[in-house]
PDB file of C-alpha atoms in Angstrom:
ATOM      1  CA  UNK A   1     -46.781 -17.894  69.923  1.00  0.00           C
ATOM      2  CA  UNK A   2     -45.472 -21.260  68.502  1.00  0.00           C
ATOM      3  CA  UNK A   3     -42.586 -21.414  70.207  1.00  0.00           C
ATOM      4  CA  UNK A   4     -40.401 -19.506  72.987  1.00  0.00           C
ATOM      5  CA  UNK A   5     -37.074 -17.523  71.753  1.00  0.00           C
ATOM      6  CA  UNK A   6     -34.138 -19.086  73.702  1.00  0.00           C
ATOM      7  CA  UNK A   7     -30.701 -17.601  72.373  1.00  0.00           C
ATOM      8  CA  UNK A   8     -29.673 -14.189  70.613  1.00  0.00           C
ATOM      9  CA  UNK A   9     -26.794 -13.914  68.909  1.00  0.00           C
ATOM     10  CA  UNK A  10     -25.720 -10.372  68.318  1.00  0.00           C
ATOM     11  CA  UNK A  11     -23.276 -10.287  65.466  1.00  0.00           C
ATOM     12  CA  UNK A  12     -20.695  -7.481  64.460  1.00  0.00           C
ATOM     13  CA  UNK A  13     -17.903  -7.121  61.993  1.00  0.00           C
ATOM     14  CA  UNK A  14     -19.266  -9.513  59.422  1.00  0.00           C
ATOM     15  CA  UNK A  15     -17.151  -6.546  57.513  1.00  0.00           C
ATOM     16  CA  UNK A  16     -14.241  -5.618  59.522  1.00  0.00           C
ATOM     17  CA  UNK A  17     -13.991  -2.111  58.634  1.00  0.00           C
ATOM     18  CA  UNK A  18     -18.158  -1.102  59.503  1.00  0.00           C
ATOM     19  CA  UNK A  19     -17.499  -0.242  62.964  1.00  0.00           C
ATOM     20  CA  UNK A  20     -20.625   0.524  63.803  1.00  0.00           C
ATOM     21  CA  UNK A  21     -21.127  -3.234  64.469  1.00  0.00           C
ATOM     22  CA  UNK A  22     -17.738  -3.899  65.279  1.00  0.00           C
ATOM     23  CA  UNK A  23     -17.920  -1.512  68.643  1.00  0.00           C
ATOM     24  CA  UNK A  24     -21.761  -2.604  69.309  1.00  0.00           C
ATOM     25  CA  UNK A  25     -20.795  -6.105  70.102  1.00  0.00           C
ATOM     26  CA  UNK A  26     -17.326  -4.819  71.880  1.00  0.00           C
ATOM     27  CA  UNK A  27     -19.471  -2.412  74.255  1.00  0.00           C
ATOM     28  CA  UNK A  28     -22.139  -5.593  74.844  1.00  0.00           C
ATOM     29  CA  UNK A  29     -18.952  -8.167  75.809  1.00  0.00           C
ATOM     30  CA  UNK A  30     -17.739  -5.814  78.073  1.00  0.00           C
ATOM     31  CA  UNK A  31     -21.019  -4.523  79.292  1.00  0.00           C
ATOM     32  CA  UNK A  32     -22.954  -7.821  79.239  1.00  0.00           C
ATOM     33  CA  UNK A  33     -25.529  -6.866  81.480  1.00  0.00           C
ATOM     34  CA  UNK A  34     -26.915  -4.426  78.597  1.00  0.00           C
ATOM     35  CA  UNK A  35     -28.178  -7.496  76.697  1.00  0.00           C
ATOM     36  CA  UNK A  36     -29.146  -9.548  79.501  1.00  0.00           C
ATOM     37  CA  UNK A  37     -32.588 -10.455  79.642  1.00  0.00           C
ATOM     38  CA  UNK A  38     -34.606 -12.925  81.982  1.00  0.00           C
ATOM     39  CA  UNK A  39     -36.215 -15.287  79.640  1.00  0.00           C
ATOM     40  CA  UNK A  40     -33.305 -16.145  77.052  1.00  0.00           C
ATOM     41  CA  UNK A  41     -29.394 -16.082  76.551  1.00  0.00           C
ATOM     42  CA  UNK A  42     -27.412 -14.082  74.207  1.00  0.00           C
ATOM     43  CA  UNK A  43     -24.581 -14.228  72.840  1.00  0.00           C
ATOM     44  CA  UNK A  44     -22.207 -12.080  71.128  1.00  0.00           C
ATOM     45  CA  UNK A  45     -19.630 -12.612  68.328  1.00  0.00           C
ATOM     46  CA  UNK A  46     -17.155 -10.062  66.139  1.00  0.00           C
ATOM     47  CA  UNK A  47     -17.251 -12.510  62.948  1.00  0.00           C
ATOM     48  CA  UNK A  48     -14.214 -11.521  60.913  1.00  0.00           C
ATOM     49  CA  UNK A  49     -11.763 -10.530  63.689  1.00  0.00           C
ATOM     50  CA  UNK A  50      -8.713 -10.444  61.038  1.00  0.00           C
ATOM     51  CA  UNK A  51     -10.538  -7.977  58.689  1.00  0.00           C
ATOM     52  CA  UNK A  52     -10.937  -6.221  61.557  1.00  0.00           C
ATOM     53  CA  UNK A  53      -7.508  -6.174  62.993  1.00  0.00           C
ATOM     54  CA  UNK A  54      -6.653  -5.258  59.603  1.00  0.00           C
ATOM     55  CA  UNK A  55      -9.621  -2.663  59.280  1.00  0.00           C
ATOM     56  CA  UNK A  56     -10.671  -4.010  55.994  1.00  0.00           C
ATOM     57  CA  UNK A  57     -14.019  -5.415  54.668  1.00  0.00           C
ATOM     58  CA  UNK A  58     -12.775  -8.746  54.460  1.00  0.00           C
ATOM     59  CA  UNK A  59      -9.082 -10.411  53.553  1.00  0.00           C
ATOM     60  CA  UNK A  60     -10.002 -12.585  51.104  1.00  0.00           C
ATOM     61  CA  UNK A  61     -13.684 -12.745  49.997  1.00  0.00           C
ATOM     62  CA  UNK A  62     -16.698 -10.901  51.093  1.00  0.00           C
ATOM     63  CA  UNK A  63     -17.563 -12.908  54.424  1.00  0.00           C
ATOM     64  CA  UNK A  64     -21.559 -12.354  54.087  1.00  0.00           C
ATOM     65  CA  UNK A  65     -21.669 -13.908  50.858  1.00  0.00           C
ATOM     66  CA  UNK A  66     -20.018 -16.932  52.150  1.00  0.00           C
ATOM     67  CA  UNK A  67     -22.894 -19.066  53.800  1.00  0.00           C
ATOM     68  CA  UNK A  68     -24.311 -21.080  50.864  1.00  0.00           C
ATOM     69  CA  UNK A  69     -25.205 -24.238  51.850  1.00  0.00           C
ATOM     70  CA  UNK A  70     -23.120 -25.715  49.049  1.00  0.00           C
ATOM     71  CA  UNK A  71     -20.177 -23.451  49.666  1.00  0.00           C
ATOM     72  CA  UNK A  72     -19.980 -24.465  53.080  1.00  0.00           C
ATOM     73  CA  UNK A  73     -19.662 -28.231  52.522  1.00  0.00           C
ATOM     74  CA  UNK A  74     -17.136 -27.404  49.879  1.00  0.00           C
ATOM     75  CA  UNK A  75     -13.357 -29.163  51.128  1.00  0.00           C
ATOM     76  CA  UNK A  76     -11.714 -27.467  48.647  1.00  0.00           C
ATOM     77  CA  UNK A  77     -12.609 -24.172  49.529  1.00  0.00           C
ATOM     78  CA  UNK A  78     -10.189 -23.133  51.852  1.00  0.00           C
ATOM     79  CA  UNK A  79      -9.361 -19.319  52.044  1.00  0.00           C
ATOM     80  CA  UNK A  80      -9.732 -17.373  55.340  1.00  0.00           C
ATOM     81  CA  UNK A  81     -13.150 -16.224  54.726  1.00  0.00           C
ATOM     82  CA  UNK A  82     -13.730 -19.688  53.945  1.00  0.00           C
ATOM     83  CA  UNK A  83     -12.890 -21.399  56.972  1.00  0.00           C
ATOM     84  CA  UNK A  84     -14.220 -18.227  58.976  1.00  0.00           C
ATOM     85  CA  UNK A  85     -17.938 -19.043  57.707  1.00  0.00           C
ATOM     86  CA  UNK A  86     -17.410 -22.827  58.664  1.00  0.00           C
ATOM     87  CA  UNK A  87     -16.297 -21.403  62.496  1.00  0.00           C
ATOM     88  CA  UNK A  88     -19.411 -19.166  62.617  1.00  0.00           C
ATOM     89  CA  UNK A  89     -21.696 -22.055  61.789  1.00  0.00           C
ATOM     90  CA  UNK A  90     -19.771 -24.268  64.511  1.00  0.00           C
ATOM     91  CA  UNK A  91     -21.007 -21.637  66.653  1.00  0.00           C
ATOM     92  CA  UNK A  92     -24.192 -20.460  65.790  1.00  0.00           C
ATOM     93  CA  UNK A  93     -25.513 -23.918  64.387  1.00  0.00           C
ATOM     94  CA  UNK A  94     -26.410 -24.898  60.462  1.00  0.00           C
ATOM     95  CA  UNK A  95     -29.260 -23.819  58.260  1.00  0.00           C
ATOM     96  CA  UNK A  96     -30.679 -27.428  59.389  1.00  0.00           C
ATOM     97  CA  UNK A  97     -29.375 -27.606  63.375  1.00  0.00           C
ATOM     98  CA  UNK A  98     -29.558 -24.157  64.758  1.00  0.00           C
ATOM     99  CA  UNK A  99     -28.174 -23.445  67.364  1.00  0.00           C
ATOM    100  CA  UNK A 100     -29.127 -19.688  68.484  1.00  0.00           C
ATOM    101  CA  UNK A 101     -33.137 -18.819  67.232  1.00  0.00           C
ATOM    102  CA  UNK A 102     -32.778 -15.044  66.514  1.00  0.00           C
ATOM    103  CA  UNK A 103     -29.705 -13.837  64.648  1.00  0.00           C
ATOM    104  CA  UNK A 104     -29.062  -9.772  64.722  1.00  0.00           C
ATOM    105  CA  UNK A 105     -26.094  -9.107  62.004  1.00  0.00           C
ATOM    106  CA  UNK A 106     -24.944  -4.952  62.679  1.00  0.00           C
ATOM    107  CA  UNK A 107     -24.255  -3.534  59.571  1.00  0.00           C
ATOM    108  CA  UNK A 108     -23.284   0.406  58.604  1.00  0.00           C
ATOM    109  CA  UNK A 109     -23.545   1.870  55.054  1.00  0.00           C
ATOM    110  CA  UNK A 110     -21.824   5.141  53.461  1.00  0.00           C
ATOM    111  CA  UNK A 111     -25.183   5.251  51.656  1.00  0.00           C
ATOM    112  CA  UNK A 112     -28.290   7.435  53.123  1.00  0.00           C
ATOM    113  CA  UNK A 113     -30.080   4.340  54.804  1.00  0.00           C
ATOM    114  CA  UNK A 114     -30.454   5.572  58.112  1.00  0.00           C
ATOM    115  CA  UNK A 115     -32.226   2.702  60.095  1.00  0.00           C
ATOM    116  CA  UNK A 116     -32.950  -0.076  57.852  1.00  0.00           C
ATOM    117  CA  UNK A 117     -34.138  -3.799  58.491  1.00  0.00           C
ATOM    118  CA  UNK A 118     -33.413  -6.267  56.343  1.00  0.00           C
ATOM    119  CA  UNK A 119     -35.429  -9.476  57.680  1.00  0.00           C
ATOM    120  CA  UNK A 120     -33.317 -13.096  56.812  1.00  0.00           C
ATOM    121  CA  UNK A 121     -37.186 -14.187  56.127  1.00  0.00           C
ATOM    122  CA  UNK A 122     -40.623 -12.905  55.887  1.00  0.00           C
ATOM    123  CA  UNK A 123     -41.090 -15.066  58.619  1.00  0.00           C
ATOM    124  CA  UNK A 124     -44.035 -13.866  60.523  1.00  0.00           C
ATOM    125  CA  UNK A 125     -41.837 -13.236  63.730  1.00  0.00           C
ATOM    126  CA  UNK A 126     -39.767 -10.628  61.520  1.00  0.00           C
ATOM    127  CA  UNK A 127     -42.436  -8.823  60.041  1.00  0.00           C
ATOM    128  CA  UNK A 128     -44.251  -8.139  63.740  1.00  0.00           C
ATOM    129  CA  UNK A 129     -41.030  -7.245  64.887  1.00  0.00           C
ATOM    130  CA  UNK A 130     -40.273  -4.993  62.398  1.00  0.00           C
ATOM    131  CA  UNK A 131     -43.540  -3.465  62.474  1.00  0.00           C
ATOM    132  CA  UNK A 132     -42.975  -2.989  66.111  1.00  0.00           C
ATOM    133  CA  UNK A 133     -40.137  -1.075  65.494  1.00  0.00           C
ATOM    134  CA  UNK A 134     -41.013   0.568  62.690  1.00  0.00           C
ATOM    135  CA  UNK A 135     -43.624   2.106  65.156  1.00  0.00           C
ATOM    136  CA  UNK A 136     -41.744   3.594  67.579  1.00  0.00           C
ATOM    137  CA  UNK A 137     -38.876   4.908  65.713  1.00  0.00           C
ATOM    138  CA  UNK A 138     -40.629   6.175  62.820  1.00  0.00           C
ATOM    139  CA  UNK A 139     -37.328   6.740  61.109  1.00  0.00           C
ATOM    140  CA  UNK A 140     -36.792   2.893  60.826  1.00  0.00           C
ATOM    141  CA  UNK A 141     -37.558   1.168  57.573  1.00  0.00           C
ATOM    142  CA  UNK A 142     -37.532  -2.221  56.839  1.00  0.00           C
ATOM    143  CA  UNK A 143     -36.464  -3.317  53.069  1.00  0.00           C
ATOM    144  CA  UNK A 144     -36.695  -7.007  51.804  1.00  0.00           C
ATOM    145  CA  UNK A 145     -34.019  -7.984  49.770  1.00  0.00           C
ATOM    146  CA  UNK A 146     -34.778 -10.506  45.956  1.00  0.00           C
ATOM    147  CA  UNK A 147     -33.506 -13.602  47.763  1.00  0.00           C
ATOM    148  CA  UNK A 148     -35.023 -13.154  51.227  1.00  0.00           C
ATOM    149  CA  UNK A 149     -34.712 -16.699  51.962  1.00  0.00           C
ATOM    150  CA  UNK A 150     -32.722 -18.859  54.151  1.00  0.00           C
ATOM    151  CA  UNK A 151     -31.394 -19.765  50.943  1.00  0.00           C
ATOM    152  CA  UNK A 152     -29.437 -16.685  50.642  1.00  0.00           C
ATOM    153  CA  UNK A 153     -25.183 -17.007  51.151  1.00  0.00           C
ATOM    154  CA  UNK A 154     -25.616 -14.214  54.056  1.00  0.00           C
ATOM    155  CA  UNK A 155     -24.664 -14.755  57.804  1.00  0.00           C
ATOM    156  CA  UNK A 156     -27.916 -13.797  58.781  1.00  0.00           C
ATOM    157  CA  UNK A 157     -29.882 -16.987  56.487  1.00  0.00           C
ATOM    158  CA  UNK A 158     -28.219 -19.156  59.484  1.00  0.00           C
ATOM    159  CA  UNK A 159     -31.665 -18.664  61.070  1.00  0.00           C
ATOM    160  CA  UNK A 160     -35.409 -17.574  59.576  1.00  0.00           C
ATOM    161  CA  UNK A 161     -35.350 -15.583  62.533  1.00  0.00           C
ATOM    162  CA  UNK A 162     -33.452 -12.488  62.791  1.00  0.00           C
ATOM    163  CA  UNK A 163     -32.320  -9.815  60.313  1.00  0.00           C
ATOM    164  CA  UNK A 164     -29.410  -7.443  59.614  1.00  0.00           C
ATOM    165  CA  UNK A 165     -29.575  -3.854  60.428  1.00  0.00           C
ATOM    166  CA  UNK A 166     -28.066  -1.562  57.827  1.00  0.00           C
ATOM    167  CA  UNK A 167     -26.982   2.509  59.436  1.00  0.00           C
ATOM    168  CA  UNK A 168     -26.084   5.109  56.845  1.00  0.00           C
ATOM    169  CA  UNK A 169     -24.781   7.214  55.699  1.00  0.00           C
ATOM    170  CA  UNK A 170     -21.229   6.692  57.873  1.00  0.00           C
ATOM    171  CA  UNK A 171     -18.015   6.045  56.046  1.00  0.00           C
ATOM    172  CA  UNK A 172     -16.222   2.989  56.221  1.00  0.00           C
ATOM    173  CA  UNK A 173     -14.135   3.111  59.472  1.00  0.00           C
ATOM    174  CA  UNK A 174     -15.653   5.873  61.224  1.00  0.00           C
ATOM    175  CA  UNK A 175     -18.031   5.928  64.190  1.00  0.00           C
ATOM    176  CA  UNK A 176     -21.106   8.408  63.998  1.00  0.00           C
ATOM    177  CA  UNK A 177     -22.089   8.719  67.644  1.00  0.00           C
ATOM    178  CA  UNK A 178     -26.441   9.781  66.363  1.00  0.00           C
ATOM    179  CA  UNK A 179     -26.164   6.210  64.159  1.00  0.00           C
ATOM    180  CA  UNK A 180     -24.295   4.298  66.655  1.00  0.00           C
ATOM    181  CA  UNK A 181     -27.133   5.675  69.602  1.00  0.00           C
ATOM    182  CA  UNK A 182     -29.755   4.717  67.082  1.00  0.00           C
ATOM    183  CA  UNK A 183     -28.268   1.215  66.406  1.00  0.00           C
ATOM    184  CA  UNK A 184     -27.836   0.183  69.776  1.00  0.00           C
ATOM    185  CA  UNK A 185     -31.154   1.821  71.317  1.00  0.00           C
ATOM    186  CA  UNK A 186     -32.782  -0.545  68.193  1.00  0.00           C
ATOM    187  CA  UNK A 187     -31.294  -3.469  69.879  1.00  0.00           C
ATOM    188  CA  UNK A 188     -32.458  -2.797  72.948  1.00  0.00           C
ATOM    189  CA  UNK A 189     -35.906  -2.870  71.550  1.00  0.00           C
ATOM    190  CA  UNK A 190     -35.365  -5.619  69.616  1.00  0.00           C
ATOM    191  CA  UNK A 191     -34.039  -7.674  72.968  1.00  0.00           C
ATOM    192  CA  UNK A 192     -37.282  -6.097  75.299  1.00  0.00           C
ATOM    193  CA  UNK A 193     -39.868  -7.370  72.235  1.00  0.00           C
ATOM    194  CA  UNK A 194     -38.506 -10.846  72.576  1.00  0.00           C
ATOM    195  CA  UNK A 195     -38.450 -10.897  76.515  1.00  0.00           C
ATOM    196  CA  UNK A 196     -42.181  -9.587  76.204  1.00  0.00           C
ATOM    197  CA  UNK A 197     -43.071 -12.342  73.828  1.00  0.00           C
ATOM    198  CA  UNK A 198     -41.249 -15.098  76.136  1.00  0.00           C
ATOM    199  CA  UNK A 199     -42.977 -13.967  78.817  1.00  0.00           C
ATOM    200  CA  UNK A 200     -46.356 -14.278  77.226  1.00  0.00           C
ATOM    201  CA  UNK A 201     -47.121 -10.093  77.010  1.00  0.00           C
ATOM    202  CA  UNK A 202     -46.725  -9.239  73.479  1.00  0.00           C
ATOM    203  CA  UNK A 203     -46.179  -5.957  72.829  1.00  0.00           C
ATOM    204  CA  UNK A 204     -48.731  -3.986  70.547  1.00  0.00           C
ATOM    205  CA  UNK A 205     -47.826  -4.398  67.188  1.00  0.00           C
ATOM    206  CA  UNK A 206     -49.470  -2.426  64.010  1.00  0.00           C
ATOM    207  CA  UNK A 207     -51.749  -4.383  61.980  1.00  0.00           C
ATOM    208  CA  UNK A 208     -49.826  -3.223  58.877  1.00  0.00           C
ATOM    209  CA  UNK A 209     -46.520  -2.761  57.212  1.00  0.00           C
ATOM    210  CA  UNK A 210     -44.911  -0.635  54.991  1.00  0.00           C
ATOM    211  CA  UNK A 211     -42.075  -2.243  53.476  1.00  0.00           C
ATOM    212  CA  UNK A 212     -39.831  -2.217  50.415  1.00  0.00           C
ATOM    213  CA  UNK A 213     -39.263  -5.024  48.301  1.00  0.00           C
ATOM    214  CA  UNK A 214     -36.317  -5.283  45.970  1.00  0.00           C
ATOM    215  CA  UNK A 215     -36.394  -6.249  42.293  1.00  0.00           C
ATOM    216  CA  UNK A 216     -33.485  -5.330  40.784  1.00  0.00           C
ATOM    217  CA  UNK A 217     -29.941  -4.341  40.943  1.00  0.00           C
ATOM    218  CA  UNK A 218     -28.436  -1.904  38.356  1.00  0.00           C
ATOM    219  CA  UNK A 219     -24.947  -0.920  37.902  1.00  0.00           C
ATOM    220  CA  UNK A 220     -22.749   2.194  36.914  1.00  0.00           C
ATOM    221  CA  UNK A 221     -22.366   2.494  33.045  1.00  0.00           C
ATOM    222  CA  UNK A 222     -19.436   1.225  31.982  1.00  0.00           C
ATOM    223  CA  UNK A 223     -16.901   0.475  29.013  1.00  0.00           C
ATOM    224  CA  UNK A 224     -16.382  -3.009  27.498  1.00  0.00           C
ATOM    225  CA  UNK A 225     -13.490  -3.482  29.760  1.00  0.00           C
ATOM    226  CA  UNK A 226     -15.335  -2.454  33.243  1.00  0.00           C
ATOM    227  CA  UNK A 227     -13.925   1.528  33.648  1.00  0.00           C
ATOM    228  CA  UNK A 228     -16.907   3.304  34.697  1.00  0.00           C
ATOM    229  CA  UNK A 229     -18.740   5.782  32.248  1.00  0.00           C
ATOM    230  CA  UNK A 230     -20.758   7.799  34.819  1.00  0.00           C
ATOM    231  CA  UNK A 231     -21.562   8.278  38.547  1.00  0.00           C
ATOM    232  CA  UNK A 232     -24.599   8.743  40.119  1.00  0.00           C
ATOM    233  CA  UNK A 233     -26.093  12.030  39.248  1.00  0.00           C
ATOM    234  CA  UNK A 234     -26.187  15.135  42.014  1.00  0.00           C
ATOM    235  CA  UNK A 235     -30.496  15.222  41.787  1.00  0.00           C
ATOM    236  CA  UNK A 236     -30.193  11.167  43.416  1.00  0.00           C
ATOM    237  CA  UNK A 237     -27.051  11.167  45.218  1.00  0.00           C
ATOM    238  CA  UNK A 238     -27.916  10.147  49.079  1.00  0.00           C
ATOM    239  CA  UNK A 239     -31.849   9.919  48.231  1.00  0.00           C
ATOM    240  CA  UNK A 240     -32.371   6.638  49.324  1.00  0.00           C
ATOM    241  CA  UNK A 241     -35.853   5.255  49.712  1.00  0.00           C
ATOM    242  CA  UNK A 242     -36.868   8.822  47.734  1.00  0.00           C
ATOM    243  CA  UNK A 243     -39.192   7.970  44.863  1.00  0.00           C
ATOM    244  CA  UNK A 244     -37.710   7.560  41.611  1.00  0.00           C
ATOM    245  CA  UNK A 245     -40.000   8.409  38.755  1.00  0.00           C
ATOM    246  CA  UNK A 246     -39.509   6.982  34.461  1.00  0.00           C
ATOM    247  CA  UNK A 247     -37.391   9.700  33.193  1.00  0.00           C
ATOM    248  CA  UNK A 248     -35.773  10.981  36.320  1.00  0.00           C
ATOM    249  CA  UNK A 249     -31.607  11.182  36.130  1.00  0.00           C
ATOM    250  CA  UNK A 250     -29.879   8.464  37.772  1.00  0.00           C
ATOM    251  CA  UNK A 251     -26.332   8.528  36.330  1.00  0.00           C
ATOM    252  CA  UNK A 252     -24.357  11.432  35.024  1.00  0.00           C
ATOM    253  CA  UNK A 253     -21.307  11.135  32.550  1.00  0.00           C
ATOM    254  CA  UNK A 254     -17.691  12.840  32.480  1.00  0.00           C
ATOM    255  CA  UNK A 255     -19.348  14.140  29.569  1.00  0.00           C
ATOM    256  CA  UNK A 256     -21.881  16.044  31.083  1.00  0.00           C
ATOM    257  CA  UNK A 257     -24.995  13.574  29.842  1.00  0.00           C
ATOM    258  CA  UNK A 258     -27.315  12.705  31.710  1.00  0.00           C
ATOM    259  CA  UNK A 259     -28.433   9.213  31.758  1.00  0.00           C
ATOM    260  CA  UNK A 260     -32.487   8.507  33.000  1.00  0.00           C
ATOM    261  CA  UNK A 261     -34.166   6.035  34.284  1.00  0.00           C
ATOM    262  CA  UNK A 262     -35.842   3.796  32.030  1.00  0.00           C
ATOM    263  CA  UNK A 263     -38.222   2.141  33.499  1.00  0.00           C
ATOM    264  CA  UNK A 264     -42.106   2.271  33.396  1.00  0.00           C
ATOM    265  CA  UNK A 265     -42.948   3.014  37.034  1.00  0.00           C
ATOM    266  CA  UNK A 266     -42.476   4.468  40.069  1.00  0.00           C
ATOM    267  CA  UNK A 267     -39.288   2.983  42.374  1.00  0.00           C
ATOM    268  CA  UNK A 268     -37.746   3.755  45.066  1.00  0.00           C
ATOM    269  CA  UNK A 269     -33.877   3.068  45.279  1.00  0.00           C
ATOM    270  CA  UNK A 270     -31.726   2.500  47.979  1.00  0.00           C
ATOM    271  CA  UNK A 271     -27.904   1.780  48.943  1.00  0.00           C
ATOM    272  CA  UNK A 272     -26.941   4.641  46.301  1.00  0.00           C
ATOM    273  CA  UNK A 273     -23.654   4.821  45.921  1.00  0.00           C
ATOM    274  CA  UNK A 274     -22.577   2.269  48.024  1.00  0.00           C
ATOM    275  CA  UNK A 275     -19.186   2.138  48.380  1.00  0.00           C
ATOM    276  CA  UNK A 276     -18.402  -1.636  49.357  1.00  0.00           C
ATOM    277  CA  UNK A 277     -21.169  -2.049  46.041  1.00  0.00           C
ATOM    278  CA  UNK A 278     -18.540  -0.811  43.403  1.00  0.00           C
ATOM    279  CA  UNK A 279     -16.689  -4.300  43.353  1.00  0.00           C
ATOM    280  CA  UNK A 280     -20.112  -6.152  42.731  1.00  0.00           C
ATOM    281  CA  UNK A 281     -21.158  -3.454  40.160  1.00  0.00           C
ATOM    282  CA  UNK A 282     -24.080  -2.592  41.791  1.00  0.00           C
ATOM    283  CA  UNK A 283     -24.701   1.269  41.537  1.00  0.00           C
ATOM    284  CA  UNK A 284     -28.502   1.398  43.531  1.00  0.00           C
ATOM    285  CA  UNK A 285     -31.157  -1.340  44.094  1.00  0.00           C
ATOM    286  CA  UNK A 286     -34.325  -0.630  42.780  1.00  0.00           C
ATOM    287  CA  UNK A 287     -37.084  -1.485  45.256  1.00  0.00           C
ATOM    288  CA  UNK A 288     -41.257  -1.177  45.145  1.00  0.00           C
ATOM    289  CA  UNK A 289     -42.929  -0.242  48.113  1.00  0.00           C
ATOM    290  CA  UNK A 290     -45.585  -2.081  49.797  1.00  0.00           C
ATOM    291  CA  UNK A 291     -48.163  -2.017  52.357  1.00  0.00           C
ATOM    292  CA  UNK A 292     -49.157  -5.199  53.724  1.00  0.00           C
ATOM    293  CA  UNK A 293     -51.321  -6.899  56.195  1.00  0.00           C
ATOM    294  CA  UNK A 294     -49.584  -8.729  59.252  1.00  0.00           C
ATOM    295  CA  UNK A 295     -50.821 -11.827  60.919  1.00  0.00           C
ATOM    296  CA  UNK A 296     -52.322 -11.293  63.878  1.00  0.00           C
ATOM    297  CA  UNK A 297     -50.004 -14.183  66.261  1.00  0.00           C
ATOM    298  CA  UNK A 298     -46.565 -15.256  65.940  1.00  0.00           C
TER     299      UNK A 298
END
């Protein structure tokens, strides 16, 4: 191992109206001897506590695509969101002084995710970890998203260690007691691997990993001025990670058409129908999946 893990930050409400998240990291500050582990600190933080008062996703921009580099050393940017980010990264250190090694960011989706990982880097800490728990909850799956770096304007890009985890389907403000379980039982993993690792017992990871990469966003049809033209057809609604093939439906009109996918092989989509996605005119993400060989050390 090249280095020990020394501080954990467990982030929720990055979208004040995923509650998921939001009551994780309320449970853990009252409860803090849940997270407490011998070998390292962590920390807890509710990152947009106005959207949250306000149960919204965010009051003035979307908060997790606020942490560009550039954006952040911006003076004249200066709405809520804005100033939020800076506060976060007073807290949980820059891109180039970190100040936490491992960054969790809880996330909930109204599309059929169920227990996703989306690594901040493919890091080779991230990968064994999320082979590790890919292996004992088999319903866990870990997608990489088409700018899985740290340059990325997400929270979690703070840190190359770390990821967000994604629970779905749950509606936006609305607690689903088998995801929350799930979500917080993860954590616990994810806190015991790390104490294992500090202590110089690694846990047994799989020498492989089946993950899914993203290449491409597509959005709803629409008409020259933005009104949408179709919704996702019944045969793909809440299929996520199900295998699309050339052909298949993806969108149906209010015409009745049905509108196929044109591509020339087989993908496999995921946050369908997202509702939060409708603003950025993303309909599904189109991801390949992949097996692939892990290093054998972190």
């Amino acid at each position: 191992m090249s280095k020990l893990i020394r501080r954990v930050a467990i982030v929720g409400g990055t979208h004040g109206n995923e509650w998921t998240g939001v009551y994780l990291v309320k449970k853990f500050q009252q409860f803090p001897a849940l997270t407490t582990r011998s070998s390292f600190e962590t920390i807890t933080l509710l990152a947009n506590p106005k959207a949250i008062e306000l149960n919204r996703r965010y009051i003035d921009q979307d908060l997790n695509r606020s942490f560009a580099s550039e954006d952040l050393l911006n003076p004249k940017l200066i709405n809520y969101e804005n100033q939020r980010a800076r506060d976060i990264v007073a807290q949980l250190g820059s891109r180039d002084q970190p100040q936490v090694d491992v960054i969790i960011d809880l996330h909930s989706t109204t599309s059929n995710m169920g227990l996703t990982i989306l690594p901040s880097t493919p890091d080779p800490f991230n990968l064994r970890l999320s082979a590790y728990l890919s292996q004992i909850y088999p319903d866990v799956r870990v997608a990489l998203g088409m700018n899985c770096t740290q340059d990325a304007p997400l929270l979690r890009s703070l840190s190359p260690l770390g990821f967000t985890i994604e629970v779905g389907a749950v509606a936006q403000s609305v607690l689903n007691a088998d995801l929350f379980l799930k979500t917080e039982q993860l954590i616990y993993a994810v806190l015991d691997y790390i104490e294992a690792l500090n202590q110089g017992k690694p846990l047994d990871v799989p020498s492989r990993l089946t993950l899914y990469q993203a290449i491409e966003a597509i959005d709803y049809p629409r008409d020259a001025i933005g009104n949408l033209q179709a919704f996702i057809h019944p045969d793909r609604q809440f299929k996520d990670y199900e295998p699309l093939q050339p052909d298949e439906p993806i969108f149906l009109t209010f015409a009745g058409e049905s509108i196929r996918y044109q591509g020339n092989s087989t993908v496999f989509p995921i946050f369908i129908n997202e509702a939060a996605y409708y603003e950025k005119q993303i309909a599904m993400i189109l991801t390949e999946k992949r097996e692939i060989e892990l290093d054998k050390e972190y």
